[in-house]
Amino acid sequence: MTTQTDYDALVIGAGFSGLAMLHHMREIGLRTLVVDGEDGIGGTWWVNRYPGVRTDSEYSYYSFSFSKEVREEWAWSERYPAGAEVLEYLNFVADRLDLRKDIRLSTRVERAVYDEERNLWTVHFQDGSSLTTTYLISGMGVLSQAIFPDIDGIDGFRGQKYHSSMWPREGVDLAGKRVGLIGLGASGIQVVPEVAKVAGDFFVFQRTPNFVVETTNDPVTAEDMAYLRDHYDEIYEKAANHPFGVAMEPATHSTLEVSPEERDRIFESKWNEGGFHFANECFTDLATNHEASELASAFIRKKIHEIVEDQAVADMLSPTTYSFNGKRVPTGHNYYASFNLPHVHLVDTASEPISRITEKGVVVGDTEYELDVLIFATGFDAMTGTLTKIDIVGRGGRTLREKWLEEGLKSNLGINAHGFPNFFMSLGPQTPYSNLPVPIQLGAQWLQRAIQWARDNDVPFLEATPESETWWMEETERAGKATVMYSEGKKAKAWFLGDNLPGKPEEFQVYMGGGQVYQQFCRQVEADGYRSFLAH
Ligand code: N01
């Protein structure tokens, strides 16, 4: 049945996902609108403006490959582009592909309701207005729903208080101030060296140390960009075929099959290449074998003890309760060396937790650390947070939030959930753990083909079958449990399992079986005539 709607496709979110979706939906002639609650394009990169914010991936594969114009005309300036440069890139993409005219900013979605009779979605906005659309697409981001910790007295702090992902656009003057930081995931790790440069006294409250892979941030030269342009497709293919979406050489040997000397030589050379090269290029099994991961852990602990002068501080910075790859590995830019500065103080809150926050600062044990500024880099309600915060109301008046609470986290390949016809997710939960522009682009291209197929074949809606959801839930769990992220007894508490948020069920939020494997599953769905998306 065809009912007239305001739009064919409405996309929520104007970040990487929203821009890719708009371009690809337009290509098949869909009247498409992107809405975003913020007043700028960029999504994650619009809101995350904390000191030190930059990509953890290298410039050559942190971008789209689908536009020849963008590839030819855009030039990156740093190996790990800063947040402001990524934001510029996304604005460049929006201008170059003429996307802006179909993007409505400062337009926040509150509720979207599926009308079974008419087979359309009505999207309701915060200002009371609404629009109808045939296809509703979420590009709301996977790490966008910020969380503050549940610490006594948090609201009573009288100084300046910021979450890393809600950093004021005009910046914050930290010069000479007493600054505190809670949270040492990828965000906090980037904050440390930058705040250390300017703060008067800097108190870093650490509950769980991380295995940080240090790197250097060299300038990107004209020759580098010329090489990238000449090899774009090849580099993109490499990233698309890599389990984590990075254009890196796949490792060939197990950590356990080489001599200790050879192992150390490889660890050392990849450590020197920096960042994700260490995580991805040393050996095949650093993410899947505990013994292998422990050997990498020992190597990094040794590095920490070489870089950090005070060995007691080095001990504190060395993770022991889980091993390397047990949580998302952050890239460091002089992270460990920052702790050699006399005004940077590491406070261990594992042995003695933060008991409360007062008007003046943070209390650990009997000690009150008085602060002018308190930064929370305490993470997100990852993967599902944006989708469950608003009401996405499917068949029978049931929200996605209710479905996942009642049935567990279920979707077909993270693309669609049963009960929500023609509702699609870019980077939905249970999609690959990856350098994200790659699955974003591939996801938009897959959806373009799927919708085109549905229209060509008079299929009124695509909707995951219950069987496909069960299959994908089991496969996601199988793949997750095969990694060092999961092990009884020695497991990191982190967002990919949902256990960074009290009350959130422990379920793999991401697919750990590899981006290239995931893409094969997606291609198989097409080859099978989208059968697993043809419920009813
Ligand atoms: O958040 P996180 P994030 N008391 O959840 C601590 C992506 N990203 O914003 O480990 C004390 O990783 C918590 O401590 P613990 C990337 O995918 C990408 O840093 O639970 N501490 C942890 O240290 C990343 O994985 C990039 O003991 C508390 C921290 O807060 C994801 O975003 C850059 C606490 C939260 O770490 C999320 O990273 C940045 C409490 N009550 C982020 N509650 C790039 O690629 C929480 N913590 C550039």
Coordinates of C-alpha atoms and ligand atoms in Angstrom, one line a residue:
M1 CA 0.0 0.0 0.0
T2 CA 1.4 3.5 -0.8
T3 CA 0.3 6.4 1.3
Q4 CA 1.5 9.9 0.6
T5 CA 4.0 11.0 3.2
D6 CA 5.9 14.3 3.7
Y7 CA 9.2 12.4 3.0
D8 CA 10.2 9.0 1.7
A9 CA 13.1 8.8 4.2
L10 CA 13.7 10.7 7.4
V11 CA 17.1 10.4 9.1
I12 CA 17.7 11.3 12.7
G13 CA 21.2 12.7 13.2
A14 CA 23.5 14.8 11.1
G15 CA 26.8 13.1 11.8
F16 CA 28.8 10.7 9.7
S17 CA 25.7 8.4 9.5
G18 CA 23.2 11.0 8.7
L19 CA 25.3 12.5 5.9
A20 CA 26.0 9.1 4.3
M21 CA 22.4 8.1 4.5
L22 CA 21.2 11.3 3.0
H23 CA 23.5 11.0 0.1
H24 CA 22.7 7.4 -0.6
M25 CA 18.9 7.8 -0.2
R26 CA 19.0 10.7 -2.6
E27 CA 20.9 8.7 -5.1
I28 CA 17.9 6.4 -5.5
G29 CA 15.5 9.3 -5.8
L30 CA 14.1 9.3 -2.2
R31 CA 12.8 12.6 -0.9
T32 CA 15.0 12.6 2.2
L33 CA 15.3 14.9 5.2
V34 CA 17.9 14.8 8.0
V35 CA 17.0 16.3 11.3
D36 CA 19.3 16.9 14.3
G37 CA 18.7 18.4 17.7
E38 CA 22.0 20.3 17.7
D39 CA 22.5 23.5 15.8
G40 CA 25.4 22.3 13.7
I41 CA 26.3 19.4 11.5
G42 CA 28.8 16.8 12.8
G43 CA 27.0 14.6 15.4
T44 CA 29.7 13.2 17.7
W45 CA 32.2 15.7 16.4
W46 CA 29.9 18.6 16.9
V47 CA 29.4 17.9 20.6
N48 CA 32.8 16.4 21.7
R49 CA 35.1 19.4 22.0
Y50 CA 37.0 18.5 25.1
P51 CA 40.8 19.3 25.2
G52 CA 42.7 16.7 23.2
V53 CA 39.7 15.4 21.2
R54 CA 40.9 13.8 18.0
T55 CA 40.5 10.5 16.1
D56 CA 42.1 7.4 17.4
S57 CA 42.2 6.1 13.8
E58 CA 44.6 7.4 11.2
Y59 CA 43.4 10.0 8.6
S60 CA 43.7 7.6 5.6
Y61 CA 40.8 5.5 6.6
Y62 CA 38.8 7.8 8.9
S63 CA 36.6 9.1 6.0
F64 CA 34.2 8.2 3.3
S65 CA 35.4 6.8 0.0
F66 CA 32.2 7.1 -2.0
S67 CA 32.6 10.6 -3.3
K68 CA 35.4 11.2 -5.8
E69 CA 35.0 14.9 -5.4
V70 CA 35.5 14.8 -1.7
R71 CA 38.5 12.5 -2.0
E72 CA 40.2 14.7 -4.6
E73 CA 39.6 18.0 -2.9
W74 CA 39.9 17.4 0.8
A75 CA 43.3 17.3 2.5
W76 CA 44.0 16.2 6.1
S77 CA 46.6 17.9 8.1
E78 CA 47.5 15.5 10.9
R79 CA 47.9 11.7 11.1
Y80 CA 45.2 11.7 13.8
P81 CA 42.9 14.6 12.9
A82 CA 41.8 16.8 15.7
G83 CA 38.1 17.1 16.4
A84 CA 37.9 20.5 14.8
E85 CA 39.3 19.2 11.6
V86 CA 36.9 16.2 11.5
L87 CA 34.1 18.7 12.0
E88 CA 35.5 20.8 9.1
Y89 CA 35.6 17.6 7.0
L90 CA 32.0 16.8 7.7
N91 CA 30.9 20.3 6.8
F92 CA 33.0 20.1 3.6
V93 CA 31.2 16.8 2.8
A94 CA 27.9 18.5 3.4
D95 CA 28.7 21.4 1.1
R96 CA 30.4 19.4 -1.6
L97 CA 27.5 17.0 -1.9
D98 CA 25.0 19.7 -1.5
L99 CA 23.5 18.0 1.5
R100 CA 22.7 21.1 3.6
K101 CA 19.5 22.0 2.0
D102 CA 17.9 18.7 3.2
I103 CA 19.2 19.0 6.8
R104 CA 17.1 20.7 9.4
L105 CA 19.1 21.6 12.6
S106 CA 17.8 22.4 16.1
T107 CA 15.0 19.9 15.4
R108 CA 14.9 17.3 18.2
V109 CA 12.8 14.2 17.8
E110 CA 10.8 13.1 20.8
R111 CA 8.7 10.3 19.5
A112 CA 8.3 8.3 16.3
V113 CA 5.2 6.2 15.8
Y114 CA 4.5 3.5 13.2
D115 CA 1.0 3.5 11.7
E116 CA 0.2 0.0 10.8
E117 CA -2.9 0.9 8.7
R118 CA -1.1 3.4 6.5
N119 CA 2.4 1.8 6.7
L120 CA 4.2 5.0 7.6
W121 CA 6.0 6.7 10.5
T122 CA 4.9 9.9 12.1
V123 CA 7.9 11.7 13.7
H124 CA 7.1 14.2 16.5
F125 CA 9.5 16.9 17.4
Q126 CA 10.1 18.8 20.6
D127 CA 8.5 22.0 19.2
G128 CA 5.2 20.1 18.8
S129 CA 5.4 19.8 15.0
S130 CA 5.4 16.4 13.2
L131 CA 6.3 14.9 9.8
T132 CA 5.4 11.6 8.1
T133 CA 7.9 9.4 6.3
T134 CA 7.9 5.9 4.8
Y135 CA 11.4 5.0 5.9
L136 CA 12.7 6.1 9.3
I137 CA 16.5 5.9 9.8
S138 CA 18.4 6.4 13.0
G139 CA 21.9 7.9 12.7
M140 CA 21.8 9.0 16.3
G141 CA 25.2 7.7 17.2
V142 CA 26.5 4.9 19.3
L143 CA 28.3 6.9 22.0
S144 CA 26.1 10.0 22.3
Q145 CA 24.0 9.5 25.4
A146 CA 26.3 10.8 28.1
I147 CA 26.3 9.5 31.6
F148 CA 27.4 11.1 34.8
P149 CA 28.3 8.8 37.6
D150 CA 26.1 8.2 40.6
I151 CA 28.3 9.8 43.2
D152 CA 26.9 11.4 46.3
G153 CA 26.8 15.1 46.2
I154 CA 27.6 15.4 42.5
D155 CA 25.0 18.2 42.0
G156 CA 26.3 20.3 44.9
F157 CA 29.7 21.0 43.4
R158 CA 30.1 24.8 43.2
G159 CA 33.0 24.9 40.8
Q160 CA 32.7 24.4 37.0
K161 CA 31.6 20.9 36.0
Y162 CA 31.7 19.4 32.5
H163 CA 31.1 16.2 30.7
S164 CA 33.7 15.5 28.0
S165 CA 31.0 15.0 25.4
M166 CA 29.1 18.2 26.3
W167 CA 32.1 20.5 26.3
P168 CA 31.2 24.3 25.9
R169 CA 31.7 25.4 22.3
E170 CA 33.6 28.5 23.4
G171 CA 36.1 26.3 25.3
V172 CA 37.1 26.5 29.0
D173 CA 40.0 28.4 30.4
L174 CA 41.9 25.9 32.6
A175 CA 45.1 27.9 32.9
G176 CA 46.5 27.7 36.4
K177 CA 43.4 26.1 37.8
R178 CA 42.9 23.2 40.1
V179 CA 41.3 20.6 37.8
G180 CA 40.0 17.2 38.5
L181 CA 39.2 14.4 36.0
I182 CA 37.0 11.3 36.6
G183 CA 37.1 8.8 33.8
L184 CA 40.0 7.3 31.9
G185 CA 38.5 5.6 28.9
A186 CA 39.4 6.8 25.4
S187 CA 38.1 10.3 26.2
G188 CA 39.8 10.8 29.5
I189 CA 43.1 9.4 28.1
Q190 CA 43.0 12.2 25.4
V191 CA 42.1 14.9 28.0
V192 CA 45.0 14.1 30.3
P193 CA 48.0 15.4 28.3
E194 CA 46.2 18.6 27.2
V195 CA 44.9 19.6 30.6
A196 CA 48.3 18.7 32.1
K197 CA 49.9 21.4 29.8
V198 CA 47.8 24.2 31.3
A199 CA 46.4 23.3 34.7
G200 CA 47.9 24.6 37.9
D201 CA 47.3 21.3 39.8
F202 CA 45.7 18.4 38.0
F203 CA 44.1 15.5 40.0
V204 CA 43.4 12.4 37.9
F205 CA 41.0 10.1 39.8
Q206 CA 41.6 6.6 38.4
R207 CA 39.4 3.6 39.2
T208 CA 40.6 1.3 36.4
P209 CA 43.8 1.8 34.5
N210 CA 43.8 1.3 30.7
F211 CA 46.4 -0.2 28.3
V212 CA 47.2 2.9 26.3
V213 CA 48.9 2.5 23.0
E214 CA 51.1 5.6 22.6
T215 CA 51.7 7.2 19.2
T216 CA 53.0 10.3 17.5
N217 CA 50.9 12.7 15.6
D218 CA 52.9 13.7 12.5
P219 CA 51.8 16.2 9.9
V220 CA 50.2 14.9 6.7
T221 CA 52.2 16.2 3.8
A222 CA 51.1 17.0 0.3
E223 CA 52.9 13.7 -0.8
D224 CA 50.9 11.7 1.8
M225 CA 47.7 13.1 0.4
A226 CA 48.7 12.5 -3.2
Y227 CA 49.5 8.9 -2.2
L228 CA 46.2 8.5 -0.5
R229 CA 44.3 9.9 -3.5
D230 CA 46.1 7.5 -5.8
H231 CA 45.4 4.5 -3.6
Y232 CA 42.0 5.4 -2.1
D233 CA 40.1 2.3 -3.3
E234 CA 42.8 0.0 -2.3
I235 CA 43.1 1.5 1.2
Y236 CA 39.3 1.5 1.7
E237 CA 39.1 -2.1 0.6
K238 CA 41.8 -3.0 3.1
A239 CA 39.8 -1.3 5.9
A240 CA 36.6 -2.9 4.8
N241 CA 38.2 -6.4 4.9
H242 CA 39.8 -5.8 8.3
P243 CA 38.0 -7.1 11.4
F244 CA 38.2 -3.7 13.0
G245 CA 37.8 -1.5 9.9
V246 CA 41.3 -0.2 9.9
A247 CA 43.6 -0.2 6.8
M248 CA 46.3 -2.3 8.3
E249 CA 48.2 -5.4 7.5
P250 CA 46.6 -8.5 8.9
A251 CA 49.0 -10.3 11.3
T252 CA 50.1 -13.7 10.2
H253 CA 51.3 -15.5 13.4
S254 CA 50.0 -16.4 16.7
T255 CA 51.8 -14.8 19.7
L256 CA 52.5 -18.2 21.0
E257 CA 54.2 -19.7 18.0
V258 CA 57.3 -17.3 17.9
S259 CA 60.3 -17.3 20.2
P260 CA 60.3 -14.8 23.1
E261 CA 63.0 -12.7 21.3
E262 CA 61.0 -12.6 18.1
R263 CA 57.9 -11.7 20.0
D264 CA 59.6 -8.8 21.7
R265 CA 61.0 -7.6 18.5
I266 CA 57.6 -7.5 16.9
F267 CA 56.0 -5.9 19.9
E268 CA 58.7 -3.3 19.9
S269 CA 58.4 -2.5 16.2
K270 CA 54.6 -2.2 16.3
W271 CA 54.8 -0.1 19.5
N272 CA 57.0 2.2 17.6
E273 CA 54.6 2.5 14.7
G274 CA 52.1 3.6 17.3
G275 CA 48.5 3.4 18.2
F276 CA 46.3 0.7 16.7
H277 CA 49.3 -0.8 14.8
F278 CA 50.3 -2.4 18.1
A279 CA 46.8 -3.8 18.7
N280 CA 46.2 -5.0 15.1
E281 CA 49.4 -5.9 13.4
C282 CA 51.5 -7.8 16.0
F283 CA 49.8 -11.1 16.1
T284 CA 46.6 -12.8 15.1
D285 CA 45.3 -13.7 18.6
L286 CA 45.8 -10.6 20.9
A287 CA 42.0 -10.2 21.1
T288 CA 41.1 -13.8 21.3
N289 CA 43.6 -15.7 23.4
H290 CA 44.2 -14.9 27.0
E291 CA 47.8 -16.1 27.1
A292 CA 48.6 -14.0 24.1
S293 CA 46.8 -11.0 25.5
E294 CA 48.7 -11.4 28.8
L295 CA 52.1 -11.3 26.9
A296 CA 51.1 -8.0 25.3
S297 CA 49.9 -6.8 28.7
A298 CA 53.3 -7.5 30.2
F299 CA 55.0 -5.7 27.3
I300 CA 52.9 -2.6 27.9
R301 CA 53.4 -2.7 31.6
K302 CA 57.1 -2.7 31.0
K303 CA 56.7 0.3 28.7
I304 CA 54.7 2.1 31.4
H305 CA 57.5 1.5 33.9
E306 CA 60.1 2.8 31.4
I307 CA 58.1 6.0 30.6
V308 CA 56.8 6.9 34.1
E309 CA 59.6 7.9 36.5
D310 CA 57.9 7.3 39.8
Q311 CA 57.6 3.5 39.9
A312 CA 54.7 3.6 42.4
V313 CA 52.8 5.7 39.9
A314 CA 53.7 3.3 37.1
D315 CA 52.4 0.4 39.2
M316 CA 49.1 2.3 39.6
L317 CA 48.9 2.9 35.9
S318 CA 49.4 -0.7 35.0
P319 CA 46.2 -2.7 34.6
T320 CA 46.2 -6.1 36.4
T321 CA 42.6 -7.0 36.7
Y322 CA 42.1 -7.7 33.0
S323 CA 44.4 -8.0 30.0
F324 CA 45.2 -6.2 26.8
N325 CA 42.1 -5.8 24.5
G326 CA 39.9 -6.6 27.4
K327 CA 38.4 -3.2 26.7
R328 CA 38.5 -0.7 23.9
V329 CA 42.2 0.2 23.5
P330 CA 42.8 3.9 23.6
T331 CA 45.5 5.7 21.6
G332 CA 47.8 8.0 23.7
H333 CA 49.6 11.2 22.9
N334 CA 52.1 11.4 25.7
Y335 CA 49.6 10.0 28.1
Y336 CA 52.0 8.2 30.4
A337 CA 54.7 10.9 30.2
S338 CA 52.1 13.4 31.6
F339 CA 52.4 11.7 35.0
N340 CA 56.0 12.8 35.2
L341 CA 54.9 16.4 35.6
P342 CA 55.1 17.6 39.2
H343 CA 51.6 19.1 39.2
V344 CA 49.9 16.0 37.8
H345 CA 48.6 13.8 40.6
L346 CA 47.3 10.3 40.1
V347 CA 44.7 9.4 42.7
D348 CA 43.9 5.7 43.1
T349 CA 40.2 5.3 43.6
A350 CA 40.1 1.5 43.2
S351 CA 41.6 0.8 46.6
E352 CA 39.7 3.7 48.2
P353 CA 36.7 4.8 46.2
I354 CA 35.4 8.4 45.8
S355 CA 33.0 8.6 48.7
R356 CA 31.4 11.9 47.7
I357 CA 31.6 15.2 45.9
T358 CA 31.3 18.3 48.0
E359 CA 30.7 21.9 47.2
K360 CA 34.5 22.3 47.0
G361 CA 35.7 19.1 45.3
V362 CA 36.1 15.3 45.5
V363 CA 36.5 13.2 48.6
V364 CA 38.6 10.0 48.5
G365 CA 38.9 8.3 51.9
D366 CA 39.5 11.2 54.3
T367 CA 41.1 13.5 51.8
E368 CA 39.1 16.3 50.1
Y369 CA 40.7 17.4 46.8
E370 CA 39.6 21.0 46.4
L371 CA 38.9 21.9 42.7
D372 CA 38.0 24.8 40.5
V373 CA 36.9 22.5 37.6
L374 CA 35.7 18.9 37.6
I375 CA 35.7 17.0 34.3
F376 CA 33.7 13.9 33.9
A377 CA 34.8 11.6 31.1
T378 CA 32.6 8.9 32.4
G379 CA 31.2 7.6 29.1
F380 CA 27.9 6.8 27.6
D381 CA 24.8 4.6 27.6
A382 CA 26.4 3.1 24.5
M383 CA 24.8 1.7 21.4
T384 CA 21.2 1.6 22.7
G385 CA 21.1 4.8 24.7
T386 CA 19.9 7.2 22.0
L387 CA 17.4 4.6 20.7
T388 CA 15.8 4.0 24.1
K389 CA 15.8 7.6 25.3
I390 CA 13.2 8.7 22.8
D391 CA 10.0 6.7 22.1
I392 CA 10.3 4.7 18.9
V393 CA 6.8 3.1 18.8
G394 CA 6.4 0.1 16.6
R395 CA 3.6 -2.4 16.0
G396 CA 1.0 -2.7 18.8
G397 CA 2.2 0.5 20.4
R398 CA 5.3 -1.1 21.8
T399 CA 8.5 1.0 22.1
L400 CA 11.9 -0.3 21.1
R401 CA 12.9 0.3 24.8
E402 CA 10.1 -2.1 25.9
K403 CA 11.0 -4.7 23.4
W404 CA 14.6 -4.8 24.4
L405 CA 13.8 -4.8 28.1
E406 CA 11.3 -7.7 27.7
E407 CA 13.1 -9.8 25.1
G408 CA 16.8 -8.8 25.5
L409 CA 18.8 -6.9 22.9
K410 CA 17.5 -8.2 19.6
S411 CA 17.9 -7.1 16.0
N412 CA 18.7 -8.6 12.6
L413 CA 22.3 -7.6 12.1
G414 CA 21.7 -4.4 14.0
I415 CA 19.8 -3.0 11.0
N416 CA 16.2 -3.5 12.0
A417 CA 14.2 -5.0 14.9
H418 CA 11.1 -7.1 14.5
G419 CA 8.0 -5.1 15.3
F420 CA 9.5 -1.9 13.7
P421 CA 8.8 -2.1 9.9
N422 CA 10.9 0.2 7.7
F423 CA 12.8 1.5 10.7
F424 CA 16.5 1.2 10.2
M425 CA 19.6 1.8 12.3
S426 CA 23.0 3.0 11.1
L427 CA 25.4 1.4 13.6
G428 CA 22.6 -0.2 15.6
P429 CA 23.5 -2.3 18.5
Q430 CA 25.1 -5.6 17.5
T431 CA 26.9 -4.0 14.6
P432 CA 30.7 -4.4 14.4
Y433 CA 33.2 -3.0 16.9
S434 CA 35.1 -1.0 14.4
N435 CA 36.7 2.2 13.0
L436 CA 33.2 3.6 12.4
P437 CA 33.2 5.5 9.0
V438 CA 33.7 2.1 7.3
P439 CA 30.5 0.3 8.6
I440 CA 28.6 3.6 8.3
Q441 CA 29.4 3.9 4.6
L442 CA 28.8 0.2 3.9
G443 CA 25.6 0.3 5.9
A444 CA 24.2 3.2 3.9
Q445 CA 25.1 1.4 0.7
W446 CA 23.5 -1.8 1.9
L447 CA 20.3 0.1 2.9
Q448 CA 20.2 1.9 -0.4
R449 CA 20.2 -1.4 -2.3
A450 CA 17.7 -3.0 0.1
I451 CA 15.2 -0.1 -0.2
Q452 CA 15.6 0.0 -4.0
W453 CA 15.0 -3.8 -4.1
A454 CA 11.8 -3.3 -1.9
R455 CA 10.5 -0.6 -4.2
D456 CA 11.3 -2.6 -7.3
N457 CA 9.5 -5.6 -6.0
D458 CA 6.5 -3.8 -4.4
V459 CA 7.5 -4.9 -0.9
P460 CA 5.8 -2.4 1.4
F461 CA 8.2 -2.8 4.3
L462 CA 11.3 -4.6 5.4
E463 CA 11.1 -6.0 8.9
A464 CA 13.4 -8.5 10.6
T465 CA 11.9 -12.0 11.2
P466 CA 11.9 -13.2 14.8
E467 CA 14.1 -16.1 13.7
S468 CA 16.8 -13.8 12.3
E469 CA 16.9 -11.9 15.6
T470 CA 17.4 -15.1 17.6
W471 CA 20.2 -16.1 15.2
W472 CA 21.9 -12.8 15.4
M473 CA 21.6 -12.6 19.2
E474 CA 23.3 -16.0 19.5
E475 CA 26.0 -15.2 16.9
T476 CA 26.7 -11.9 18.7
E477 CA 27.0 -13.7 22.0
R478 CA 29.2 -16.4 20.5
A479 CA 31.5 -14.0 18.9
G480 CA 31.8 -11.8 22.0
K481 CA 32.5 -14.7 24.3
A482 CA 35.3 -15.8 22.0
T483 CA 37.3 -12.7 22.8
V484 CA 39.4 -11.6 25.8
M485 CA 36.7 -9.0 26.5
Y486 CA 34.8 -11.8 28.1
S487 CA 36.1 -14.2 30.6
E488 CA 34.7 -15.4 33.9
G489 CA 36.8 -13.9 36.7
K490 CA 39.1 -11.6 34.9
K491 CA 36.8 -9.3 32.9
A492 CA 36.9 -5.6 32.4
K493 CA 33.7 -3.7 33.2
A494 CA 33.0 -1.7 30.1
W495 CA 30.4 -0.3 27.7
F496 CA 30.6 -3.0 25.1
L497 CA 28.9 -5.4 27.5
G498 CA 26.6 -2.7 28.9
D499 CA 28.1 -3.0 32.3
N500 CA 29.3 0.5 32.6
L501 CA 25.8 1.5 33.5
P502 CA 24.0 0.3 36.7
G503 CA 20.9 -1.6 35.8
K504 CA 21.7 -2.2 32.1
P505 CA 21.6 -5.9 31.3
E506 CA 24.9 -7.5 30.5
E507 CA 24.7 -8.2 26.8
F508 CA 27.2 -7.7 24.0
Q509 CA 26.3 -4.3 22.6
V510 CA 28.6 -4.8 19.6
Y511 CA 29.4 -7.6 17.2
M512 CA 32.9 -8.9 17.9
G513 CA 33.1 -11.4 15.1
G514 CA 34.8 -9.0 12.7
G515 CA 33.6 -6.3 10.3
Q516 CA 34.5 -8.3 7.3
V517 CA 32.5 -11.3 8.6
Y518 CA 29.6 -9.0 9.3
Q519 CA 29.7 -7.7 5.8
Q520 CA 29.5 -11.2 4.4
F521 CA 26.4 -11.8 6.4
C522 CA 24.9 -8.6 5.0
R523 CA 25.8 -9.7 1.4
Q524 CA 24.2 -13.1 2.1
V525 CA 20.9 -11.4 3.0
E526 CA 20.9 -9.7 -0.4
A527 CA 21.8 -13.0 -2.2
D528 CA 18.9 -14.6 -0.3
G529 CA 16.4 -12.0 -1.5
Y530 CA 16.2 -10.3 1.9
R531 CA 14.2 -13.2 3.3
S532 CA 15.3 -12.5 6.9
F533 CA 13.8 -9.0 6.5
L534 CA 10.4 -10.2 5.2
A535 CA 8.4 -10.8 8.4
H536 CA 4.6 -11.0 7.9
Ligands
N01_1 O1 34.0 6.4 28.1 P1 34.4 4.9 28.8 P2 34.8 7.2 27.1 N1 33.8 6.5 39.5 O2 33.1 4.3 29.1 C1 35.0 5.9 34.6 C2 34.8 6.1 21.9 N2 35.7 7.2 21.9 O3 34.0 8.5 26.8 O4 36.7 1.7 33.9 C3 35.0 6.5 38.8 O5 35.3 4.2 27.9 C4 35.3 4.5 34.1 O6 36.0 3.8 35.1 P3 35.9 2.1 35.1 C5 35.5 4.8 22.2 O7 34.8 3.8 21.5 C6 36.5 7.3 20.8 O8 36.2 7.4 27.5 O9 34.5 1.8 35.0 N3 35.2 6.3 37.5 C7 36.1 4.8 32.8 O10 37.4 5.0 33.1 C8 35.4 4.6 23.6 O11 35.5 3.3 24.1 C9 37.4 8.3 20.7 O12 36.5 1.8 36.4 C10 34.1 6.2 36.8 C11 35.5 6.0 32.3 O13 34.8 6.6 33.4 C12 34.0 5.2 23.9 O14 33.9 6.3 23.0 C13 37.6 9.2 21.7 C14 32.8 6.1 37.4 C15 34.5 5.8 31.2 O15 35.1 5.3 30.1 C16 33.7 5.7 25.3 O16 34.9 6.4 25.8 C17 36.8 9.0 22.9 C18 32.7 6.3 38.8 N4 31.5 6.3 39.4 C19 35.9 8.1 22.9 N5 31.9 5.9 36.3 C20 38.2 8.4 19.4 O17 38.3 7.6 18.6 C21 32.6 5.8 35.2 N6 33.9 6.0 35.5 C22 38.8 9.7 19.2

